[in-house]
Amino acid sequence: MKQRGLPLSEAHLFFGCRNDSDFIYRQELEQYEREGIVKLHTAFSRADGKPKTYVQHLMKGNSEQLIHMLMNKGKLYVCGDGSQMAPAVEETLKQAYQEVQGATMQQAKDWLIQLQAEGRYVQDVWAGHKRTVESSQLIYQNLKMKE
């Protein structure tokens, strides 16, 4: 899309994993960020010498910006653990929406469902310790389409 001169909506990718060695598609994702296709946020929960950082922590620190971006037709991609991170991210998004928009919990739930239905909130998650490179191809392919 970008190569064809089409305007891109703002997009953010939050990627969580244990450390750098789990950071699949790193070169491609960093290149997309340099090209202005996506804003990349990485959270490493087991990086040597650094405090544990989870995706939901990064989102809380950017909550107002995220909500405004999503309210303006932006896109949010989340990649990481499905058993703990994914529910925590959804809770963080709902809380942020409530705070920024003055909404009820039900309105926040409905908003999140609508974002998913519109393809503006996309999760690519895996459960437990088993993960393959293929588990992140959906997000990777979506970002490639924006090129």
XYZ file of C-alpha atoms in Angstrom:
147
model
C 0.000 0.000 0.000
C 2.740 2.426 0.920
C 4.688 1.606 -2.255
C 1.556 2.395 -4.272
C 1.318 5.790 -2.592
C -1.792 4.939 -0.614
C -2.139 6.561 2.808
C -1.633 4.277 5.785
C -3.523 4.505 9.020
C -1.370 4.667 12.124
C -0.438 1.183 13.316
C 1.280 -0.058 16.468
C 2.666 -3.532 17.097
C 3.240 -4.672 20.668
C 5.472 -7.740 20.699
C 6.163 -9.628 23.911
C 8.499 -12.530 24.510
C 11.099 -13.685 27.003
C 14.242 -12.167 25.467
C 15.984 -11.182 22.225
C 16.403 -14.793 21.140
C 12.592 -15.170 20.950
C 12.164 -12.007 18.877
C 11.063 -13.601 15.610
C 10.893 -11.458 12.457
C 13.022 -8.865 14.235
C 14.809 -7.528 11.171
C 11.611 -7.276 9.148
C 9.645 -5.597 11.920
C 12.410 -3.097 12.633
C 12.589 -2.324 8.911
C 8.819 -1.697 8.824
C 9.244 0.710 11.702
C 12.044 2.565 9.892
C 9.779 2.813 6.823
C 6.945 4.281 8.906
C 4.625 1.308 8.393
C 4.282 0.444 12.077
C 5.416 1.697 15.468
C 7.103 -1.240 17.204
C 6.917 -1.727 20.982
C 8.837 -4.663 22.475
C 8.478 -6.153 25.930
C 10.978 -8.718 27.192
C 10.059 -10.543 30.377
C 13.381 -12.332 30.894
C 16.053 -10.037 29.444
C 19.361 -10.310 31.280
C 19.996 -7.459 33.677
C 16.697 -5.717 32.982
C 13.414 -5.613 34.914
C 10.561 -7.761 33.660
C 8.522 -5.853 31.112
C 5.214 -7.081 29.776
C 3.133 -5.842 26.854
C 0.369 -4.595 29.141
C 2.922 -2.460 31.029
C 3.973 -0.770 27.787
C 0.346 -0.223 26.856
C -0.480 1.367 30.206
C 2.356 3.816 29.670
C 0.930 4.753 26.265
C -2.774 4.325 27.038
C -4.012 7.780 26.099
C -2.041 7.785 22.838
C -3.306 4.280 21.996
C -6.948 5.133 22.589
C -6.717 8.292 20.491
C -4.953 6.365 17.716
C -7.660 3.680 17.728
C -10.438 6.278 17.818
C -8.897 7.753 14.653
C -9.059 4.464 12.702
C -5.570 3.294 13.654
C -4.639 -0.369 13.971
C -3.231 -2.302 16.901
C -1.376 -5.600 16.573
C -0.426 -7.656 19.625
C 1.900 -10.641 19.517
C 2.886 -12.811 22.477
C 1.637 -15.260 25.079
C -2.030 -16.153 24.827
C -2.548 -17.595 28.274
C -1.630 -14.580 30.426
C -0.589 -11.667 28.221
C -3.627 -11.638 25.922
C -6.255 -11.356 28.695
C -4.119 -8.753 30.510
C -3.815 -6.703 27.311
C -7.562 -6.779 26.740
C -8.177 -5.688 30.314
C -5.634 -2.880 29.916
C -7.308 -1.683 26.715
C -10.768 -1.725 28.299
C -9.537 0.195 31.355
C -7.746 2.733 29.167
C -10.868 3.241 27.060
C -12.957 3.765 30.187
C -10.518 6.320 31.578
C -9.930 8.272 28.362
C -13.515 8.192 27.061
C -15.372 8.190 30.393
C -17.070 4.968 29.311
C -18.660 2.135 31.257
C -17.160 -1.373 31.341
C -19.864 -2.604 28.947
C -19.118 0.215 26.503
C -15.423 -0.679 26.678
C -16.197 -4.357 25.983
C -18.397 -3.423 23.026
C -15.706 -1.087 21.685
C -13.061 -3.825 21.845
C -15.372 -6.283 20.060
C -15.998 -3.688 17.356
C -12.247 -3.100 16.884
C -11.708 -6.830 16.434
C -14.595 -7.114 13.974
C -13.137 -4.242 11.927
C -9.675 -5.846 11.922
C -8.193 -2.886 13.788
C -7.244 -4.910 16.861
C -5.464 -8.110 15.884
C -3.902 -10.615 18.257
C -1.394 -13.254 17.248
C -0.820 -15.248 20.403
C 0.489 -18.634 21.424
C -0.154 -20.685 24.540
C 2.397 -22.092 26.937
C 5.965 -22.682 25.880
C 5.227 -24.183 22.479
C 5.625 -21.625 19.726
C 6.642 -21.800 16.112
C 7.662 -19.165 13.625
C 4.343 -19.737 11.846
C 2.434 -18.387 14.844
C 3.323 -14.802 13.908
C 2.816 -14.980 10.155
C -0.640 -13.376 10.282
C 0.707 -10.095 11.650
C 3.768 -10.287 9.438
C 1.557 -10.761 6.355
C -0.706 -7.865 7.392
C 2.312 -5.586 7.697
C 3.718 -6.764 4.350
C 0.405 -5.815 2.737
C 0.912 -2.251 4.002
C 4.275 -1.944 2.221
